PDB file of C-alpha atoms in Angstrom:
ATOM      1  CA  MET A1369       9.168 -19.195 -10.882  1.00  0.00           C
ATOM      2  CA  ASN A1370       8.539 -23.116 -10.016  1.00  0.00           C
ATOM      3  CA  LYS A1371      10.536 -25.159  -6.555  1.00  0.00           C
ATOM      4  CA  THR A1372      13.374 -26.598  -8.459  1.00  0.00           C
ATOM      5  CA  ASP A1373      14.476 -22.965 -10.068  1.00  0.00           C
ATOM      6  CA  LEU A1374      13.681 -21.494  -6.508  1.00  0.00           C
ATOM      7  CA  ILE A1375      16.197 -24.063  -5.194  1.00  0.00           C
ATOM      8  CA  LYS A1376      18.790 -23.273  -8.044  1.00  0.00           C
ATOM      9  CA  SER A1377      18.334 -19.658  -7.748  1.00  0.00           C
ATOM     10  CA  VAL A1378      18.811 -20.085  -4.064  1.00  0.00           C
ATOM     11  CA  ALA A1379      21.898 -22.420  -4.885  1.00  0.00           C
ATOM     12  CA  GLU A1380      23.990 -20.139  -6.912  1.00  0.00           C
ATOM     13  CA  ASP A1381      22.627 -16.964  -4.951  1.00  0.00           C
ATOM     14  CA  ALA A1382      23.628 -18.320  -1.579  1.00  0.00           C
ATOM     15  CA  GLY A1383      27.302 -20.331  -3.335  1.00  0.00           C
ATOM     16  CA  VAL A1384      25.742 -23.862  -1.385  1.00  0.00           C
ATOM     17  CA  THR A1385      24.777 -26.943  -3.273  1.00  0.00           C
ATOM     18  CA  LYS A1386      21.376 -27.068  -5.181  1.00  0.00           C
ATOM     19  CA  ILE A1387      20.892 -30.472  -2.492  1.00  0.00           C
ATOM     20  CA  TYR A1388      21.885 -28.089   0.464  1.00  0.00           C
ATOM     21  CA  ALA A1389      19.285 -25.698  -0.941  1.00  0.00           C
ATOM     22  CA  GLU A1390      16.551 -28.006  -1.603  1.00  0.00           C
ATOM     23  CA  LYS A1391      17.040 -28.933   2.136  1.00  0.00           C
ATOM     24  CA  VAL A1392      16.465 -25.729   3.703  1.00  0.00           C
ATOM     25  CA  ILE A1393      13.678 -24.503   1.433  1.00  0.00           C
ATOM     26  CA  ASN A1394      11.783 -28.192   2.091  1.00  0.00           C
ATOM     27  CA  LYS A1395      12.643 -27.746   5.827  1.00  0.00           C
ATOM     28  CA  PHE A1396      11.074 -24.207   5.882  1.00  0.00           C
ATOM     29  CA  ILE A1397       8.135 -25.370   4.125  1.00  0.00           C
ATOM     30  CA  GLU A1398       7.603 -28.426   6.602  1.00  0.00           C
ATOM     31  CA  ILE A1399       8.310 -25.906   9.576  1.00  0.00           C
ATOM     32  CA  VAL A1400       5.797 -24.047   8.163  1.00  0.00           C
ATOM     33  CA  GLY A1401       3.052 -26.780   7.809  1.00  0.00           C
ATOM     34  CA  ASP A1402       3.813 -28.419  11.485  1.00  0.00           C
ATOM     35  CA  GLU A1403       3.360 -24.245  12.636  1.00  0.00           C
ATOM     36  CA  LEU A1404       0.274 -23.636  11.322  1.00  0.00           C
ATOM     37  CA  GLY A1405      -1.183 -27.097  11.688  1.00  0.00           C
ATOM     38  CA  GLU A1406      -0.745 -26.603  15.923  1.00  0.00           C
ATOM     39  CA  GLY A1407      -2.410 -23.184  15.490  1.00  0.00           C
ATOM     40  CA  LYS A1408       0.174 -21.299  15.777  1.00  0.00           C
ATOM     41  CA  LYS A1409       1.719 -17.720  13.358  1.00  0.00           C
ATOM     42  CA  VAL A1410       4.950 -17.570  11.131  1.00  0.00           C
ATOM     43  CA  THR A1411       5.601 -14.098  10.708  1.00  0.00           C
ATOM     44  CA  VAL A1412       9.148 -13.774   8.467  1.00  0.00           C
ATOM     45  CA  THR A1413      10.158  -9.668   9.243  1.00  0.00           C
ATOM     46  CA  GLY A1414       9.935  -8.128   6.068  1.00  0.00           C
ATOM     47  CA  PHE A1415       8.406 -11.149   3.816  1.00  0.00           C
ATOM     48  CA  GLY A1416       4.732 -12.032   5.706  1.00  0.00           C
ATOM     49  CA  THR A1417       3.013 -13.779   7.989  1.00  0.00           C
ATOM     50  CA  PHE A1418       1.288 -17.253   7.365  1.00  0.00           C
ATOM     51  CA  VAL A1419      -1.718 -17.961   9.389  1.00  0.00           C
ATOM     52  CA  ALA A1420      -4.057 -20.460   9.471  1.00  0.00           C
ATOM     53  CA  THR A1421      -7.805 -19.417   9.254  1.00  0.00           C
ATOM     54  CA  ARG A1422     -10.618 -21.763  10.259  1.00  0.00           C
ATOM     55  CA  ARG A1423     -13.843 -21.227   7.414  1.00  0.00           C
ATOM     56  CA  LYS A1424     -17.552 -21.559   8.906  1.00  0.00           C
ATOM     57  CA  GLU A1425     -19.760 -24.486   7.213  1.00  0.00           C
ATOM     58  CA  LYS A1426     -21.992 -23.331   4.670  1.00  0.00           C
ATOM     59  CA  MET A1427     -24.068 -24.045   2.122  1.00  0.00           C
ATOM     60  CA  GLY A1428     -23.233 -24.305  -1.783  1.00  0.00           C
ATOM     61  CA  VAL A1429     -25.130 -25.770  -4.704  1.00  0.00           C
ATOM     62  CA  ASN A1430     -23.343 -27.954  -7.316  1.00  0.00           C
ATOM     63  CA  PRO A1431     -23.055 -26.862 -10.315  1.00  0.00           C
ATOM     64  CA  ARG A1432     -24.030 -29.638 -12.487  1.00  0.00           C
ATOM     65  CA  THR A1433     -26.982 -30.847 -10.376  1.00  0.00           C
ATOM     66  CA  LYS A1434     -28.072 -27.746  -8.786  1.00  0.00           C
ATOM     67  CA  GLU A1435     -28.610 -29.677  -6.129  1.00  0.00           C
ATOM     68  CA  ARG A1436     -27.661 -27.940  -2.507  1.00  0.00           C
ATOM     69  CA  ILE A1437     -25.001 -29.234  -0.458  1.00  0.00           C
ATOM     70  CA  LYS A1438     -22.924 -28.817   2.723  1.00  0.00           C
ATOM     71  CA  ILE A1439     -20.016 -27.020   2.272  1.00  0.00           C
ATOM     72  CA  PRO A1440     -17.801 -29.010   5.832  1.00  0.00           C
ATOM     73  CA  ALA A1441     -15.764 -26.077   7.646  1.00  0.00           C
ATOM     74  CA  GLN A1442     -12.201 -26.285   7.340  1.00  0.00           C
ATOM     75  CA  ILE A1443      -9.123 -24.928   8.326  1.00  0.00           C
ATOM     76  CA  LEU A1444      -6.950 -23.088   5.290  1.00  0.00           C
ATOM     77  CA  PRO A1445      -3.662 -20.992   4.918  1.00  0.00           C
ATOM     78  CA  HIS A1446      -3.223 -18.034   3.845  1.00  0.00           C
ATOM     79  CA  PHE A1447      -0.402 -15.314   3.828  1.00  0.00           C
ATOM     80  CA  ARG A1448      -0.129 -11.541   4.674  1.00  0.00           C
ATOM     81  CA  PRO A1449       2.778  -9.839   2.934  1.00  0.00           C
ATOM     82  CA  GLY A1450       5.125  -7.815   4.303  1.00  0.00           C
ATOM     83  CA  LYS A1451       5.612  -3.999   4.421  1.00  0.00           C
ATOM     84  CA  ARG A1452       8.986  -4.574   2.759  1.00  0.00           C
ATOM     85  CA  PHE A1453       7.628  -7.302   0.408  1.00  0.00           C
ATOM     86  CA  LYS A1454       4.691  -5.708  -0.948  1.00  0.00           C
ATOM     87  CA  GLU A1455       6.707  -2.653  -1.763  1.00  0.00           C
ATOM     88  CA  ALA A1456       9.085  -5.001  -3.345  1.00  0.00           C
ATOM     89  CA  ILE A1457       6.662  -5.413  -5.760  1.00  0.00           C
ATOM     90  CA  ARG A1458       5.245  -2.956  -6.932  1.00  0.00           C
TER      91      ARG A1458
END
């Protein structure tokens, strides 16, 4: 399922227009991104928690040249599934 399919499914199940469903989904994505960017976490009970984790700087190897390179520190988004969500996909 891609984003277009998700929008269509939400619109049909909720009895709203595709435009409205798309606005809601886009706003959800925007809010989660903004909160993670501020160092906060977003918990959707029963679904899971979105968190931003900091990955330390490390040394790596360029596979083409075999040269050692420095990989900069990064802040990456992660998702921790909730109990009900994990049980739903078993």
